[in-house]
mmCIF file of C-alpha atoms in Angstrom:
data_model
loop_
_atom_site.group_PDB
_atom_site.id
_atom_site.type_symbol
_atom_site.label_atom_id
_atom_site.label_comp_id
_atom_site.label_asym_id
_atom_site.label_seq_id
_atom_site.Cartn_x
_atom_site.Cartn_y
_atom_site.Cartn_z
ATOM 1 C CA UNK A 20 14.887 53.343 -75.138
ATOM 2 C CA UNK A 21 16.524 49.883 -74.796
ATOM 3 C CA UNK A 22 15.563 47.579 -71.839
ATOM 4 C CA UNK A 23 18.943 45.925 -71.281
ATOM 5 C CA UNK A 24 17.185 42.755 -69.682
ATOM 6 C CA UNK A 25 14.686 41.862 -72.417
ATOM 7 C CA UNK A 26 16.831 43.663 -75.176
ATOM 8 C CA UNK A 27 13.198 45.288 -76.429
ATOM 9 C CA UNK A 28 12.733 49.072 -77.042
ATOM 10 C CA UNK A 29 10.440 50.637 -74.767
ATOM 11 C CA UNK A 30 8.961 54.054 -74.549
ATOM 12 C CA UNK A 31 9.981 54.536 -70.832
ATOM 13 C CA UNK A 32 11.553 52.522 -68.303
ATOM 14 C CA UNK A 33 9.518 50.259 -65.759
ATOM 15 C CA UNK A 34 9.815 51.114 -62.117
ATOM 16 C CA UNK A 35 12.409 48.638 -61.370
ATOM 17 C CA UNK A 36 14.679 50.078 -64.230
ATOM 18 C CA UNK A 37 16.968 53.119 -64.061
ATOM 19 C CA UNK A 38 16.643 55.478 -67.365
ATOM 20 C CA UNK A 39 20.240 56.188 -68.391
ATOM 21 C CA UNK A 40 19.514 59.235 -70.587
ATOM 22 C CA UNK A 41 22.971 59.318 -72.208
ATOM 23 C CA UNK A 42 23.039 55.708 -73.242
ATOM 24 C CA UNK A 43 19.310 55.647 -73.800
ATOM 25 C CA UNK A 44 18.974 52.335 -71.811
ATOM 26 C CA UNK A 45 16.928 51.044 -69.075
ATOM 27 C CA UNK A 46 19.402 49.265 -66.513
ATOM 28 C CA UNK A 47 17.848 47.027 -63.679
ATOM 29 C CA UNK A 48 18.045 48.763 -60.281
ATOM 30 C CA UNK A 49 19.329 45.753 -58.630
ATOM 31 C CA UNK A 50 22.297 45.809 -61.154
ATOM 32 C CA UNK A 51 23.391 49.244 -59.679
ATOM 33 C CA UNK A 52 22.194 49.062 -56.235
ATOM 34 C CA UNK A 53 22.090 45.743 -54.557
ATOM 35 C CA UNK A 54 18.735 44.225 -53.341
ATOM 36 C CA UNK A 55 17.165 47.775 -54.910
ATOM 37 C CA UNK A 56 13.640 47.084 -56.526
ATOM 38 C CA UNK A 57 13.111 50.994 -57.349
ATOM 39 C CA UNK A 58 15.920 53.520 -57.703
ATOM 40 C CA UNK A 59 15.994 57.251 -58.469
ATOM 41 C CA UNK A 60 19.429 57.151 -60.384
ATOM 42 C CA UNK A 61 22.281 55.054 -60.474
ATOM 43 C CA UNK A 62 23.258 55.862 -56.730
ATOM 44 C CA UNK A 63 20.052 56.398 -54.714
ATOM 45 C CA UNK A 64 17.433 53.924 -54.179
ATOM 46 C CA UNK A 65 13.640 54.606 -53.618
ATOM 47 C CA UNK A 66 12.269 50.950 -52.574
ATOM 48 C CA UNK A 67 14.106 47.797 -51.644
ATOM 49 C CA UNK A 68 13.036 44.424 -52.390
ATOM 50 C CA UNK A 69 10.978 42.404 -49.990
ATOM 51 C CA UNK A 70 12.952 41.570 -46.709
ATOM 52 C CA UNK A 71 15.512 44.391 -47.117
ATOM 53 C CA UNK A 72 15.357 47.864 -45.840
ATOM 54 C CA UNK A 73 16.372 51.299 -47.388
ATOM 55 C CA UNK A 74 19.334 53.211 -45.219
ATOM 56 C CA UNK A 75 18.314 56.894 -44.392
ATOM 57 C CA UNK A 76 20.945 58.130 -47.211
ATOM 58 C CA UNK A 77 19.272 55.717 -49.874
ATOM 59 C CA UNK A 78 22.505 54.091 -50.985
ATOM 60 C CA UNK A 79 21.837 50.707 -49.406
ATOM 61 C CA UNK A 80 19.543 48.127 -48.942
ATOM 62 C CA UNK A 81 20.221 45.922 -45.768
ATOM 63 C CA UNK A 82 18.546 43.051 -44.044
ATOM 64 C CA UNK A 83 17.528 43.207 -40.549
ATOM 65 C CA UNK A 84 20.606 41.344 -39.568
ATOM 66 C CA UNK A 85 22.686 43.987 -41.259
ATOM 67 C CA UNK A 86 20.961 46.937 -39.713
ATOM 68 C CA UNK A 87 23.290 49.672 -38.258
ATOM 69 C CA UNK A 88 23.604 49.994 -34.681
ATOM 70 C CA UNK A 89 20.804 52.609 -33.383
ATOM 71 C CA UNK A 90 18.277 51.895 -36.404
ATOM 72 C CA UNK A 91 15.076 50.169 -36.613
ATOM 73 C CA UNK A 92 13.802 48.308 -39.632
ATOM 74 C CA UNK A 93 10.183 49.439 -40.175
ATOM 75 C CA UNK A 94 8.300 46.796 -41.948
ATOM 76 C CA UNK A 95 5.491 49.297 -42.977
ATOM 77 C CA UNK A 96 7.668 51.762 -44.641
ATOM 78 C CA UNK A 97 10.612 49.409 -45.790
ATOM 79 C CA UNK A 98 13.070 51.924 -44.251
ATOM 80 C CA UNK A 99 15.657 51.925 -41.718
ATOM 81 C CA UNK A 100 14.490 54.632 -38.780
ATOM 82 C CA UNK A 101 17.059 55.919 -36.431
ATOM 83 C CA UNK A 102 16.119 55.104 -32.634
ATOM 84 C CA UNK A 103 14.414 57.823 -30.932
ATOM 85 C CA UNK A 104 16.359 57.060 -27.646
ATOM 86 C CA UNK A 105 19.826 58.576 -27.554
ATOM 87 C CA UNK A 106 22.713 56.075 -27.440
ATOM 88 C CA UNK A 107 20.469 53.356 -28.260
ATOM 89 C CA UNK A 108 22.103 50.392 -30.199
ATOM 90 C CA UNK A 109 18.815 48.291 -30.697
ATOM 91 C CA UNK A 110 15.461 49.273 -30.957
ATOM 92 C CA UNK A 111 14.180 46.395 -32.970
ATOM 93 C CA UNK A 112 10.854 46.503 -31.119
ATOM 94 C CA UNK A 113 10.122 50.122 -32.079
ATOM 95 C CA UNK A 114 11.770 53.371 -32.714
ATOM 96 C CA UNK A 115 10.847 54.430 -28.919
ATOM 97 C CA UNK A 116 11.729 51.224 -27.236
ATOM 98 C CA UNK A 117 15.201 50.481 -26.487
ATOM 99 C CA UNK A 118 16.491 46.994 -25.672
ATOM 100 C CA UNK A 119 20.215 47.648 -25.796
ATOM 101 C CA UNK A 120 22.591 50.526 -25.260
ATOM 102 C CA UNK A 121 25.987 51.311 -27.060
ATOM 103 C CA UNK A 122 28.925 50.334 -25.098
ATOM 104 C CA UNK A 123 29.602 52.124 -22.057
ATOM 105 C CA UNK A 124 25.949 53.109 -21.487
ATOM 106 C CA UNK A 125 23.471 51.613 -19.218
ATOM 107 C CA UNK A 126 19.649 50.697 -19.926
ATOM 108 C CA UNK A 127 17.049 51.949 -17.590
ATOM 109 C CA UNK A 128 13.245 52.626 -18.520
ATOM 110 C CA UNK A 129 14.189 52.866 -22.263
ATOM 111 C CA UNK A 130 16.682 55.288 -21.515
ATOM 112 C CA UNK A 131 20.471 55.077 -21.913
ATOM 113 C CA UNK A 132 22.469 56.303 -19.063
ATOM 114 C CA UNK A 133 26.276 56.621 -18.136
ATOM 115 C CA UNK A 134 25.685 55.326 -14.698
ATOM 116 C CA UNK A 135 22.998 53.903 -12.589
ATOM 117 C CA UNK A 136 20.959 56.061 -10.568
ATOM 118 C CA UNK A 137 20.459 55.907 -6.487
ATOM 119 C CA UNK A 138 18.768 52.768 -5.821
ATOM 120 C CA UNK A 139 19.721 50.864 -8.802
ATOM 121 C CA UNK A 140 22.713 48.556 -9.485
ATOM 122 C CA UNK A 141 24.473 47.626 -12.796
ATOM 123 C CA UNK A 142 24.408 44.099 -14.254
ATOM 124 C CA UNK A 143 24.379 42.997 -17.721
ATOM 125 C CA UNK A 144 24.760 46.502 -19.266
ATOM 126 C CA UNK A 145 21.546 47.313 -17.423
ATOM 127 C CA UNK A 146 20.300 49.055 -14.258
ATOM 128 C CA UNK A 147 18.147 47.097 -11.906
ATOM 129 C CA UNK A 148 16.441 47.982 -8.956
ATOM 130 C CA UNK A 149 18.042 47.460 -5.306
ATOM 131 C CA UNK A 150 15.922 45.823 -2.526
ATOM 132 C CA UNK A 151 13.315 47.880 -0.623
ATOM 133 C CA UNK A 152 14.516 50.993 1.243
ATOM 134 C CA UNK A 153 18.034 50.539 -0.531
ATOM 135 C CA UNK A 154 20.037 53.376 -1.895
ATOM 136 C CA UNK A 155 23.066 51.514 -2.828
ATOM 137 C CA UNK A 156 23.237 47.671 -3.500
ATOM 138 C CA UNK A 157 25.693 45.022 -4.939
ATOM 139 C CA UNK A 158 22.752 43.199 -6.362
ATOM 140 C CA UNK A 159 18.835 42.679 -5.700
ATOM 141 C CA UNK A 160 19.304 41.003 -2.434
ATOM 142 C CA UNK A 161 22.262 42.543 -0.730
ATOM 143 C CA UNK A 162 22.238 46.194 0.272
ATOM 144 C CA UNK A 163 25.339 48.258 1.546
ATOM 145 C CA UNK A 164 23.574 51.641 2.273
ATOM 146 C CA UNK A 165 20.009 52.582 3.155
ATOM 147 C CA UNK A 166 17.684 55.282 1.883
ATOM 148 C CA UNK A 167 16.680 57.915 4.146
ATOM 149 C CA UNK A 168 14.570 56.612 7.264
ATOM 150 C CA UNK A 169 15.836 52.926 6.957
ATOM 151 C CA UNK A 170 18.683 51.307 8.784
ATOM 152 C CA UNK A 171 21.120 48.415 7.534
ATOM 153 C CA UNK A 172 21.086 44.901 9.261
ATOM 154 C CA UNK A 173 24.471 44.029 8.098
ATOM 155 C CA UNK A 174 23.917 40.186 9.138
ATOM 156 C CA UNK A 175 21.385 39.886 6.411
ATOM 157 C CA UNK A 176 22.254 43.019 4.016
ATOM 158 C CA UNK A 177 18.644 44.219 4.461
ATOM 159 C CA UNK A 178 17.072 47.780 5.182
ATOM 160 C CA UNK A 179 14.396 48.202 7.793
ATOM 161 C CA UNK A 180 12.247 51.156 8.420
ATOM 162 C CA UNK A 181 11.878 52.333 12.017
ATOM 163 C CA UNK A 182 8.552 50.660 12.668
ATOM 164 C CA UNK A 183 9.674 47.336 11.146
ATOM 165 C CA UNK A 184 13.253 47.033 13.186
ATOM 166 C CA UNK A 185 13.396 43.399 14.245
ATOM 167 C CA UNK A 186 13.524 42.736 18.096
ATOM 168 C CA UNK A 187 17.144 42.991 20.013
ATOM 169 C CA UNK A 188 18.394 45.628 17.594
ATOM 170 C CA UNK A 189 18.714 49.255 17.968
ATOM 171 C CA UNK A 190 18.713 51.862 15.017
ATOM 172 C CA UNK A 191 22.122 53.933 15.051
ATOM 173 C CA UNK A 192 21.576 57.176 13.531
ATOM 174 C CA UNK A 193 25.241 57.895 12.750
ATOM 175 C CA UNK A 194 26.105 54.840 11.063
ATOM 176 C CA UNK A 195 22.493 54.305 9.721
ATOM 177 C CA UNK A 196 22.831 50.460 10.695
ATOM 178 C CA UNK A 197 21.271 48.146 13.190
ATOM 179 C CA UNK A 198 23.010 47.130 16.183
ATOM 180 C CA UNK A 199 22.456 44.670 18.785
ATOM 181 C CA UNK A 200 20.956 45.770 21.969
ATOM 182 C CA UNK A 201 23.301 45.288 25.105
ATOM 183 C CA UNK A 202 21.146 43.135 27.054
ATOM 184 C CA UNK A 203 20.375 39.818 25.586
ATOM 185 C CA UNK A 204 16.987 39.752 27.244
ATOM 186 C CA UNK A 205 16.135 43.018 25.788
ATOM 187 C CA UNK A 206 13.705 42.794 22.870
ATOM 188 C CA UNK A 207 13.585 46.347 21.996
ATOM 189 C CA UNK A 208 16.160 49.144 22.852
ATOM 190 C CA UNK A 209 15.554 52.705 22.396
ATOM 191 C CA UNK A 210 17.651 55.600 22.429
ATOM 192 C CA UNK A 211 20.911 53.435 23.446
ATOM 193 C CA UNK A 212 21.799 49.911 22.981
ATOM 194 C CA UNK A 213 21.872 49.849 26.950
ATOM 195 C CA UNK A 214 18.499 51.280 27.333
ATOM 196 C CA UNK A 215 15.622 48.775 26.940
ATOM 197 C CA UNK A 216 11.936 49.775 26.414
ATOM 198 C CA UNK A 217 10.676 45.831 26.136
ATOM 199 C CA UNK A 218 12.000 42.760 27.738
ATOM 200 C CA UNK A 219 11.760 39.218 27.007
ATOM 201 C CA UNK A 220 8.942 37.130 28.452
ATOM 202 C CA UNK A 221 11.153 35.685 31.227
ATOM 203 C CA UNK A 222 12.371 39.073 32.659
ATOM 204 C CA UNK A 223 10.788 42.440 33.924
ATOM 205 C CA UNK A 224 11.655 45.943 32.838
ATOM 206 C CA UNK A 225 12.805 48.241 35.501
ATOM 207 C CA UNK A 226 11.295 51.674 34.618
ATOM 208 C CA UNK A 227 14.311 53.445 36.336
ATOM 209 C CA UNK A 228 17.184 52.024 35.163
ATOM 210 C CA UNK A 229 15.508 50.626 31.809
ATOM 211 C CA UNK A 230 17.121 47.226 32.189
ATOM 212 C CA UNK A 231 15.730 43.919 32.341
ATOM 213 C CA UNK A 232 15.827 41.866 35.658
ATOM 214 C CA UNK A 233 14.581 38.558 36.748
ATOM 215 C CA UNK A 234 12.764 39.862 39.839
ATOM 216 C CA UNK A 235 11.953 43.302 40.895
ATOM 217 C CA UNK A 236 13.907 45.163 43.771
ATOM 218 C CA UNK A 237 12.123 45.485 47.226
ATOM 219 C CA UNK A 238 11.536 48.929 46.260
ATOM 220 C CA UNK A 239 9.730 48.461 43.376
ATOM 221 C CA UNK A 240 6.330 46.830 42.638
ATOM 222 C CA UNK A 241 5.820 44.438 39.803
ATOM 223 C CA UNK A 242 3.243 45.295 37.063
ATOM 224 C CA UNK A 243 1.953 41.715 35.691
ATOM 225 C CA UNK A 244 0.023 43.412 32.809
ATOM 226 C CA UNK A 245 2.949 45.574 31.385
ATOM 227 C CA UNK A 246 5.861 43.153 33.007
ATOM 228 C CA UNK A 247 7.622 46.128 34.600
ATOM 229 C CA UNK A 248 8.984 47.119 37.946
ATOM 230 C CA UNK A 249 7.641 50.429 39.121
ATOM 231 C CA UNK A 250 9.101 52.406 41.844
ATOM 232 C CA UNK A 251 6.995 52.293 45.023
ATOM 233 C CA UNK A 252 7.468 55.930 45.561
ATOM 234 C CA UNK A 253 5.765 56.704 42.302
ATOM 235 C CA UNK A 254 2.710 54.805 43.174
ATOM 236 C CA UNK A 255 2.718 55.514 46.952
ATOM 237 C CA UNK A 256 4.112 59.077 47.955
ATOM 238 C CA UNK A 257 7.250 58.854 50.163
ATOM 239 C CA UNK A 258 6.998 54.753 50.160
ATOM 240 C CA UNK A 259 10.171 53.008 50.350
ATOM 241 C CA UNK A 260 8.844 49.503 50.102
ATOM 242 C CA UNK A 261 5.437 48.540 48.923
ATOM 243 C CA UNK A 262 3.415 45.178 49.042
ATOM 244 C CA UNK A 263 0.987 46.436 46.447
ATOM 245 C CA UNK A 264 -0.452 49.475 44.694
ATOM 246 C CA UNK A 265 -2.274 50.529 47.680
ATOM 247 C CA UNK A 266 -0.264 49.206 50.699
ATOM 248 C CA UNK A 267 3.156 50.573 51.679
ATOM 249 C CA UNK A 268 5.437 48.253 53.716
#
């Protein structure tokens, strides 16, 4: 058989040549298939030249830069392997590691989704986590809707759990937002913006009206420890005005 490169006669073609039985010649694979090192026939390549990768159909040898979307250039096998992640356009770090999705899809935890799930927002074709206790947000700092058990403070777009609600705010169960207590002297209101459970250090809590007062009314006794005004009749039976916890009048 004639080697078309060396123009010598050989018993069989070298691995990098294709045996053309009809013409009885050995044709270089790279002359038939660009960048092909070893070929099965005139249309199918088996092994590409170094730096090139064999397509799945075996008909082309492509560089990394020319690899089609959704394929991984495997250095070990010298082949292009389809990414395992559905709708993935780039898995250059491994067939199971997606770094970019095809247009209209969003990347989240190695998956390509049509939209971001609750608690995530879309940015640069990816889904990123919202702030803590937030189910809907515009970015990683501004929340628009809190998750169950949390309440939104509109002034700073932050969600707070019940135990962490800032002073002077009341959790509105209907709107799932925090609203200011009615009384500016009230540090914590409970059940309603107008019902206080803790007053500022300059005022006292009336345990009957649940409002903050500068001084206790005559029919109330001040409790210094709890900074509250307690009704005399609750301390001394049938007492209207009390001097202390043990003396009426």
